């Protein structure tokens, strides 16, 4: 059987560099690798609503932003199916059956859900839909018979949960669902790109993001005000590269050829780091180098976005056709699930015959 990818994002805002290193960059590579038979990329609006029930307008507005970011990064609608989660009703029905295979205590142990509950101050008022979203995510993945889920490490507990559901389902009802695997980013710095202020994660509320659609000037400002080593006060002072955001970003984005192009004084990142640690290298120079690298990356993304922005109806059309195609696949998995659970009563000639015999005595 072929290899199939499913992955997605919640449409709660424009996508940023954290999304890019954590998943987008990889998705485009995987899409163009030709190693996968099918690729599904989902805009997870229904999941986003699990903690935004009172603000559906935010989700509604951001669907197109996320779609534009996908297209800008090089997701190609002729190679990948981009769709909107809420337009595939079959996913809800799958989740409804999977709910019977998961215990409350298992959900309570999910570390990603735990942190999210803390971050949102839900404490005792956790919406049930939010609490159970790992189950809904298992539906997203299994509906498309995905073998591979490229995602950041924060998604690991979700994939583990999905795998447990698959094993439980197949154990009870017979081999029906495909057990997915997570595909983590390959570069350690990419696992979790910190915010420009050095805080653990990029987040809109902290204002520490560099968005893929930011202008050159916005990117420059963010880079120039980036958190570095607070003890590196004078140029001569030795500096630390660990926990220094500029160097973390260089770990994620710098390639050896960038030196020849933008900073021929050095030939590798190790050499640059060594100089910084010895002392005698100022932050501004390093920041300018990072800015040049980011601009090289972001300029074509920005330009492609501008092109798609000129034809928004075409983007909605891509989403509509993608959702229709996704729905067909999900419907076929759902039919398998119903058959395996033997709740496909009206197609079950055996059931009808058996019940007739029973009542005719
Ligand atoms: N949980 C993901 C996020 O927060 C979005 C998502 C929903 C997803 N369903 C998925 C990711 C299935 C991978 C596979 O961004």
Short mmCIF file of C-alpha atoms and ligand atoms in Angstrom, two decimals:
data_model
loop_
_atom_site.label_atom_id
_atom_site.label_comp_id
_atom_site.label_asym_id
_atom_site.label_seq_id
_atom_site.Cartn_x
_atom_site.Cartn_y
_atom_site.Cartn_z
CA UNK A 1 0.00 0.00 0.00
CA UNK A 2 1.16 3.50 -0.81
CA UNK A 3 2.45 6.18 1.47
CA UNK A 4 0.01 8.94 2.36
CA UNK A 5 0.55 12.19 4.21
CA UNK A 6 -1.97 14.08 6.26
CA UNK A 7 -1.12 17.18 8.20
CA UNK A 8 -2.61 20.55 8.99
CA UNK A 9 -2.81 23.74 10.97
CA UNK A 10 -5.37 25.58 13.02
CA UNK A 11 -6.40 28.78 11.27
CA UNK A 12 -5.96 31.14 14.20
CA UNK A 13 -3.56 33.54 12.50
CA UNK A 14 -1.07 33.98 9.71
CA UNK A 15 1.72 31.42 9.66
CA UNK A 16 5.18 32.35 10.94
CA UNK A 17 8.76 31.13 10.80
CA UNK A 18 8.04 28.65 13.60
CA UNK A 19 5.50 26.96 11.33
CA UNK A 20 7.94 27.17 8.45
CA UNK A 21 10.80 25.32 10.15
CA UNK A 22 8.49 23.07 12.14
CA UNK A 23 6.49 21.82 9.19
CA UNK A 24 5.90 23.92 6.08
CA UNK A 25 9.40 23.63 4.65
CA UNK A 26 9.34 19.89 5.11
CA UNK A 27 5.91 19.53 3.55
CA UNK A 28 7.01 21.22 0.38
CA UNK A 29 10.10 18.98 0.20
CA UNK A 30 7.97 15.89 0.76
CA UNK A 31 5.45 17.05 -1.81
CA UNK A 32 8.18 17.50 -4.39
CA UNK A 33 10.04 14.30 -3.46
CA UNK A 34 7.55 12.15 -5.33
CA UNK A 35 7.77 9.57 -2.52
CA UNK A 36 4.13 9.93 -1.52
CA UNK A 37 1.06 8.76 -3.37
CA UNK A 38 -1.21 11.33 -1.80
CA UNK A 39 -0.77 14.41 0.32
CA UNK A 40 -3.60 16.01 2.29
CA UNK A 41 -3.14 19.36 3.96
CA UNK A 42 -5.95 20.35 6.23
CA UNK A 43 -7.00 23.73 7.53
CA UNK A 44 -8.20 22.61 10.97
CA UNK A 45 -11.00 25.12 11.52
CA UNK A 46 -13.14 22.72 13.55
CA UNK A 47 -10.22 22.03 15.87
CA UNK A 48 -9.56 25.77 16.14
CA UNK A 49 -13.18 26.25 17.21
CA UNK A 50 -12.69 23.91 20.18
CA UNK A 51 -11.12 26.79 22.08
CA UNK A 52 -12.61 29.66 20.08
CA UNK A 53 -16.31 28.90 20.24
CA UNK A 54 -17.03 32.51 21.15
CA UNK A 55 -14.92 33.89 18.32
CA UNK A 56 -15.75 32.06 15.08
CA UNK A 57 -15.04 35.21 13.11
CA UNK A 58 -11.34 34.92 13.95
CA UNK A 59 -11.25 31.44 12.43
CA UNK A 60 -13.35 32.51 9.45
CA UNK A 61 -10.96 35.36 8.66
CA UNK A 62 -7.84 33.23 8.97
CA UNK A 63 -8.79 30.39 6.63
CA UNK A 64 -7.69 32.39 3.61
CA UNK A 65 -4.55 33.62 5.41
CA UNK A 66 -3.41 30.07 6.04
CA UNK A 67 -4.32 28.98 2.51
CA UNK A 68 -2.31 31.90 1.08
CA UNK A 69 0.65 31.02 3.29
CA UNK A 70 0.51 27.41 2.05
CA UNK A 71 0.44 28.45 -1.59
CA UNK A 72 3.15 31.07 -0.99
CA UNK A 73 5.47 28.45 0.51
CA UNK A 74 5.09 26.20 -2.50
CA UNK A 75 2.29 23.82 -1.61
CA UNK A 76 1.05 23.00 -5.08
CA UNK A 77 -2.68 22.27 -5.37
CA UNK A 78 -2.04 19.99 -8.34
CA UNK A 79 0.15 17.78 -6.14
CA UNK A 80 -1.40 18.20 -2.68
CA UNK A 81 -5.04 18.32 -1.63
CA UNK A 82 -5.69 21.37 0.52
CA UNK A 83 -9.03 21.20 2.32
CA UNK A 84 -11.07 22.63 5.17
CA UNK A 85 -11.78 20.28 8.09
CA UNK A 86 -15.36 21.42 8.79
CA UNK A 87 -16.34 20.67 5.20
CA UNK A 88 -15.68 16.97 5.71
CA UNK A 89 -18.57 15.92 7.96
CA UNK A 90 -17.42 12.27 7.92
CA UNK A 91 -14.62 13.23 10.31
CA UNK A 92 -17.19 13.90 13.06
CA UNK A 93 -18.79 10.51 12.69
CA UNK A 94 -15.44 8.76 12.93
CA UNK A 95 -14.61 10.74 16.06
CA UNK A 96 -17.96 9.74 17.56
CA UNK A 97 -17.05 6.04 17.30
CA UNK A 98 -13.44 6.54 18.39
CA UNK A 99 -14.62 8.25 21.56
CA UNK A 100 -15.73 4.85 22.82
CA UNK A 101 -12.18 3.58 22.58
CA UNK A 102 -10.51 6.23 24.74
CA UNK A 103 -10.78 6.82 28.49
CA UNK A 104 -11.06 10.17 30.22
CA UNK A 105 -7.89 9.45 32.20
CA UNK A 106 -5.97 8.72 29.00
CA UNK A 107 -6.96 12.14 27.65
CA UNK A 108 -6.02 13.78 30.94
CA UNK A 109 -2.52 12.38 30.61
CA UNK A 110 -1.94 13.92 27.17
CA UNK A 111 0.95 16.35 27.82
CA UNK A 112 0.10 18.69 24.93
CA UNK A 113 -3.51 19.04 26.07
CA UNK A 114 -2.27 19.56 29.65
CA UNK A 115 0.00 22.47 28.66
CA UNK A 116 -2.68 23.98 26.45
CA UNK A 117 -5.20 23.87 29.29
CA UNK A 118 -2.72 25.70 31.51
CA UNK A 119 -1.89 28.25 28.83
CA UNK A 120 -5.57 29.04 28.31
CA UNK A 121 -6.38 29.13 32.04
CA UNK A 122 -9.24 26.70 31.44
CA UNK A 123 -8.66 24.93 34.76
CA UNK A 124 -12.08 23.57 35.67
CA UNK A 125 -13.98 25.00 32.71
CA UNK A 126 -12.45 22.95 29.91
CA UNK A 127 -14.76 22.70 26.89
CA UNK A 128 -15.48 19.02 26.17
CA UNK A 129 -14.70 19.57 22.49
CA UNK A 130 -11.28 20.91 23.39
CA UNK A 131 -10.57 18.13 25.85
CA UNK A 132 -11.39 15.52 23.22
CA UNK A 133 -9.65 17.10 20.25
CA UNK A 134 -6.93 14.42 20.24
CA UNK A 135 -9.70 11.97 19.31
CA UNK A 136 -10.93 14.22 16.54
CA UNK A 137 -7.35 14.51 15.34
CA UNK A 138 -7.15 10.72 15.19
CA UNK A 139 -10.15 10.89 12.83
CA UNK A 140 -8.41 13.47 10.66
CA UNK A 141 -5.42 11.21 10.31
CA UNK A 142 -7.12 7.85 9.90
CA UNK A 143 -9.86 9.10 7.55
CA UNK A 144 -7.19 9.59 4.91
CA UNK A 145 -5.40 6.33 5.78
CA UNK A 146 -2.35 8.47 6.44
CA UNK A 147 0.89 6.58 6.99
CA UNK A 148 2.88 9.70 7.72
CA UNK A 149 2.15 12.87 9.69
CA UNK A 150 4.89 15.49 9.31
CA UNK A 151 4.60 17.69 12.40
CA UNK A 152 6.44 19.31 15.28
CA UNK A 153 7.29 17.46 18.48
CA UNK A 154 4.29 19.00 20.25
CA UNK A 155 2.15 16.78 18.03
CA UNK A 156 3.84 13.57 19.19
CA UNK A 157 1.22 12.86 21.90
CA UNK A 158 -1.53 13.31 19.30
CA UNK A 159 0.01 10.76 16.98
CA UNK A 160 0.56 8.36 19.88
CA UNK A 161 -3.12 8.76 20.75
CA UNK A 162 -4.12 8.09 17.15
CA UNK A 163 -1.95 4.97 17.04
CA UNK A 164 -3.60 3.65 20.20
CA UNK A 165 -7.04 4.25 18.73
CA UNK A 166 -6.05 2.42 15.54
CA UNK A 167 -4.71 -0.56 17.48
CA UNK A 168 -7.77 -0.68 19.68
CA UNK A 169 -10.14 -0.37 16.73
CA UNK A 170 -8.36 -3.00 14.66
CA UNK A 171 -8.14 -5.28 17.71
CA UNK A 172 -11.87 -5.17 18.32
CA UNK A 173 -13.31 -4.86 14.81
CA UNK A 174 -10.60 -6.37 12.63
CA UNK A 175 -7.91 -4.81 10.49
CA UNK A 176 -9.42 -1.62 9.09
CA UNK A 177 -7.38 1.46 10.00
CA UNK A 178 -3.81 2.40 9.17
CA UNK A 179 -1.38 3.16 12.01
CA UNK A 180 0.29 6.52 11.31
CA UNK A 181 3.82 7.61 12.07
CA UNK A 182 5.02 11.08 12.92
CA UNK A 183 7.76 12.58 10.80
CA UNK A 184 9.65 15.06 12.97
CA UNK A 185 11.78 17.92 11.65
CA UNK A 186 15.33 16.74 10.99
CA UNK A 187 17.27 19.71 12.37
CA UNK A 188 17.31 19.99 16.18
CA UNK A 189 16.95 23.80 16.12
CA UNK A 190 13.80 23.37 14.07
CA UNK A 191 12.00 21.34 16.65
CA UNK A 192 10.91 24.47 18.44
CA UNK A 193 11.93 27.83 17.12
CA UNK A 194 11.86 30.36 19.98
CA UNK A 195 10.19 33.74 19.69
CA UNK A 196 12.33 36.73 18.73
CA UNK A 197 12.31 37.71 22.44
CA UNK A 198 13.94 34.39 23.37
CA UNK A 199 10.72 33.00 24.90
CA UNK A 200 10.10 29.31 24.26
CA UNK A 201 7.62 29.66 21.42
CA UNK A 202 6.47 32.12 18.79
CA UNK A 203 3.03 33.29 19.72
CA UNK A 204 0.85 36.05 18.42
CA UNK A 205 -0.14 37.19 21.90
CA UNK A 206 3.52 37.66 22.87
CA UNK A 207 4.24 39.69 19.72
CA UNK A 208 7.45 37.73 19.15
CA UNK A 209 6.75 36.27 15.71
CA UNK A 210 8.18 36.77 12.27
CA UNK A 211 5.32 36.09 9.88
CA UNK A 212 5.86 34.67 6.40
CA UNK A 213 3.86 37.60 5.05
CA UNK A 214 5.76 40.30 7.01
CA UNK A 215 7.35 43.06 4.93
CA UNK A 216 11.15 43.37 4.67
CA UNK A 217 10.98 46.28 7.07
CA UNK A 218 8.98 44.34 9.65
CA UNK A 219 11.44 41.46 9.43
CA UNK A 220 14.39 43.83 9.79
CA UNK A 221 12.94 45.43 12.91
CA UNK A 222 12.22 42.06 14.51
CA UNK A 223 15.71 40.76 13.79
CA UNK A 224 17.44 43.92 14.96
CA UNK A 225 15.57 43.83 18.28
CA UNK A 226 16.10 40.12 18.81
CA UNK A 227 17.09 38.75 22.19
CA UNK A 228 20.79 37.79 22.35
CA UNK A 229 23.14 37.27 25.30
CA UNK A 230 22.26 39.88 27.95
CA UNK A 231 25.84 39.71 29.32
CA UNK A 232 27.38 40.49 25.94
CA UNK A 233 27.49 44.22 26.52
CA UNK A 234 30.62 45.47 24.77
CA UNK A 235 31.87 44.08 21.49
CA UNK A 236 35.04 42.78 23.21
CA UNK A 237 33.03 40.75 25.75
CA UNK A 238 32.88 37.02 25.20
CA UNK A 239 29.36 36.00 24.20
CA UNK A 240 27.18 32.95 24.71
CA UNK A 241 25.55 31.25 21.75
CA UNK A 242 23.37 28.93 23.81
CA UNK A 243 20.01 30.50 24.49
CA UNK A 244 21.02 33.30 22.12
CA UNK A 245 18.08 33.61 19.78
CA UNK A 246 20.08 34.96 16.86
CA UNK A 247 22.26 31.86 16.92
CA UNK A 248 19.30 29.56 17.37
CA UNK A 249 17.83 31.06 14.21
CA UNK A 250 21.14 30.68 12.42
CA UNK A 251 21.14 27.01 13.43
CA UNK A 252 17.75 26.71 11.79
CA UNK A 253 18.30 28.78 8.64
CA UNK A 254 22.00 29.19 7.88
CA UNK A 255 23.62 27.02 5.22
CA UNK A 256 27.35 26.97 4.46
CA UNK A 257 26.85 28.76 1.13
CA UNK A 258 25.36 31.76 2.93
CA UNK A 259 28.85 32.67 4.15
CA UNK A 260 30.31 32.95 0.67
CA UNK A 261 27.33 35.04 -0.34
CA UNK A 262 26.80 37.36 2.61
CA UNK A 263 29.77 37.13 4.95
CA UNK A 264 32.96 35.74 3.41
CA UNK A 265 34.98 36.58 6.58
CA UNK A 266 33.79 33.23 7.92
CA UNK A 267 33.43 29.86 6.28
CA UNK A 268 31.12 28.09 8.69
CA UNK A 269 28.69 28.66 11.51
CA UNK A 270 31.08 26.97 13.93
CA UNK A 271 33.76 29.49 13.04
CA UNK A 272 31.34 32.37 13.52
CA UNK A 273 30.20 30.98 16.87
CA UNK A 274 33.81 30.53 18.01
CA UNK A 275 34.55 34.19 17.31
CA UNK A 276 31.43 35.33 19.13
CA UNK A 277 32.32 33.21 22.16
CA UNK A 278 35.91 34.52 22.20
CA UNK A 279 34.69 38.10 22.14
CA UNK A 280 35.25 40.85 19.61
CA UNK A 281 32.14 40.27 17.51
CA UNK A 282 29.14 42.58 17.90
CA UNK A 283 25.49 41.51 17.83
CA UNK A 284 24.56 43.92 15.05
CA UNK A 285 26.84 42.21 12.53
CA UNK A 286 25.41 38.81 13.33
CA UNK A 287 21.89 40.17 13.14
CA UNK A 288 22.53 41.69 9.72
CA UNK A 289 23.76 38.32 8.50
CA UNK A 290 20.63 36.62 9.82
CA UNK A 291 18.46 39.29 8.23
CA UNK A 292 20.10 38.69 4.83
CA UNK A 293 19.46 34.95 5.14
CA UNK A 294 15.83 35.45 6.15
CA UNK A 295 15.23 37.90 3.35
CA UNK A 296 16.59 35.43 0.81
CA UNK A 297 14.11 32.91 2.15
CA UNK A 298 11.11 35.20 2.52
CA UNK A 299 11.31 37.29 -0.66
CA UNK A 300 10.02 34.59 -3.05
CA UNK A 301 7.38 33.53 -0.50
CA UNK A 302 6.16 37.11 -0.23
CA UNK A 303 6.06 37.48 -4.02
CA UNK A 304 4.10 34.28 -4.57
CA UNK A 305 1.63 35.37 -1.90
CA UNK A 306 1.10 38.72 -3.62
CA UNK A 307 0.24 36.86 -6.84
CA UNK A 308 -2.38 34.65 -5.18
CA UNK A 309 -3.80 37.64 -3.29
CA UNK A 310 -4.82 39.04 -6.67
CA UNK A 311 -7.21 36.13 -7.19
CA UNK A 312 -8.87 35.23 -3.89
CA UNK A 313 -11.87 33.51 -5.57
CA UNK A 314 -9.40 31.11 -7.19
CA UNK A 315 -7.97 30.28 -3.77
CA UNK A 316 -11.45 29.54 -2.40
CA UNK A 317 -12.07 27.39 -5.44
CA UNK A 318 -8.93 25.36 -4.67
CA UNK A 319 -10.21 24.88 -1.11
CA UNK A 320 -13.65 23.88 -2.34
CA UNK A 321 -12.37 21.32 -4.79
CA UNK A 322 -9.87 20.03 -2.24
CA UNK A 323 -12.64 19.63 0.34
CA UNK A 324 -14.79 17.70 -2.14
CA UNK A 325 -11.93 15.35 -2.96
CA UNK A 326 -11.11 14.92 0.75
CA UNK A 327 -14.73 14.16 1.50
CA UNK A 328 -14.78 11.29 -0.97
CA UNK A 329 -11.75 9.67 0.64
CA UNK A 330 -13.10 10.15 4.16
CA UNK A 331 -16.47 8.71 3.11
CA UNK A 332 -14.82 5.57 1.82
CA UNK A 333 -12.90 5.08 5.09
CA UNK A 334 -16.09 5.72 7.04
CA UNK A 335 -17.85 3.02 4.99
CA UNK A 336 -15.04 0.59 5.93
CA UNK A 337 -15.39 1.58 9.57
CA UNK A 338 -19.15 1.07 9.59
CA UNK A 339 -18.73 -2.29 7.90
CA UNK A 340 -16.06 -3.36 10.39
CA UNK A 341 -18.29 -2.32 13.29
CA UNK A 342 -21.19 -4.08 11.61
CA UNK A 343 -23.40 -1.04 11.79
CA UNK A 344 -23.95 -1.04 8.04
CA UNK A 345 -27.33 -2.69 8.70
CA UNK A 346 -29.06 -1.98 5.43
CA UNK A 347 -26.19 -3.38 3.37
CA UNK A 348 -25.95 -6.44 5.57
CA UNK A 349 -27.92 -9.20 3.87
CA UNK A 350 -26.74 -11.67 6.48
CA UNK A 351 -28.26 -9.64 9.30
CA UNK A 352 -31.60 -9.39 7.55
CA UNK A 353 -31.68 -13.11 6.76
CA UNK A 354 -30.65 -14.07 10.28
CA UNK A 355 -33.27 -11.84 11.88
CA UNK A 356 -35.96 -13.20 9.54
CA UNK A 357 -35.12 -16.76 10.59
CA UNK A 358 -35.16 -15.77 14.23
CA UNK A 359 -38.63 -14.30 14.08
CA UNK A 360 -40.11 -16.95 11.83
CA UNK A 361 -39.01 -19.52 14.47
N1 LIG B 1 -3.15 20.01 16.09
C1 LIG B 1 -2.61 20.67 14.92
C2 LIG B 1 -2.15 22.08 15.35
O1 LIG B 1 -2.41 22.50 16.45
C3 LIG B 1 -3.57 20.79 13.79
C4 LIG B 1 -4.12 19.46 13.33
C5 LIG B 1 -5.42 19.06 13.37
C6 LIG B 1 -3.37 18.40 12.78
N2 LIG B 1 -5.54 17.82 12.88
C7 LIG B 1 -4.30 17.36 12.51
C8 LIG B 1 -2.01 18.19 12.50
C9 LIG B 1 -3.90 16.14 12.00
C10 LIG B 1 -1.62 16.95 12.00
C11 LIG B 1 -2.56 15.94 11.74
O2 LIG B 1 -1.58 22.78 14.55
#
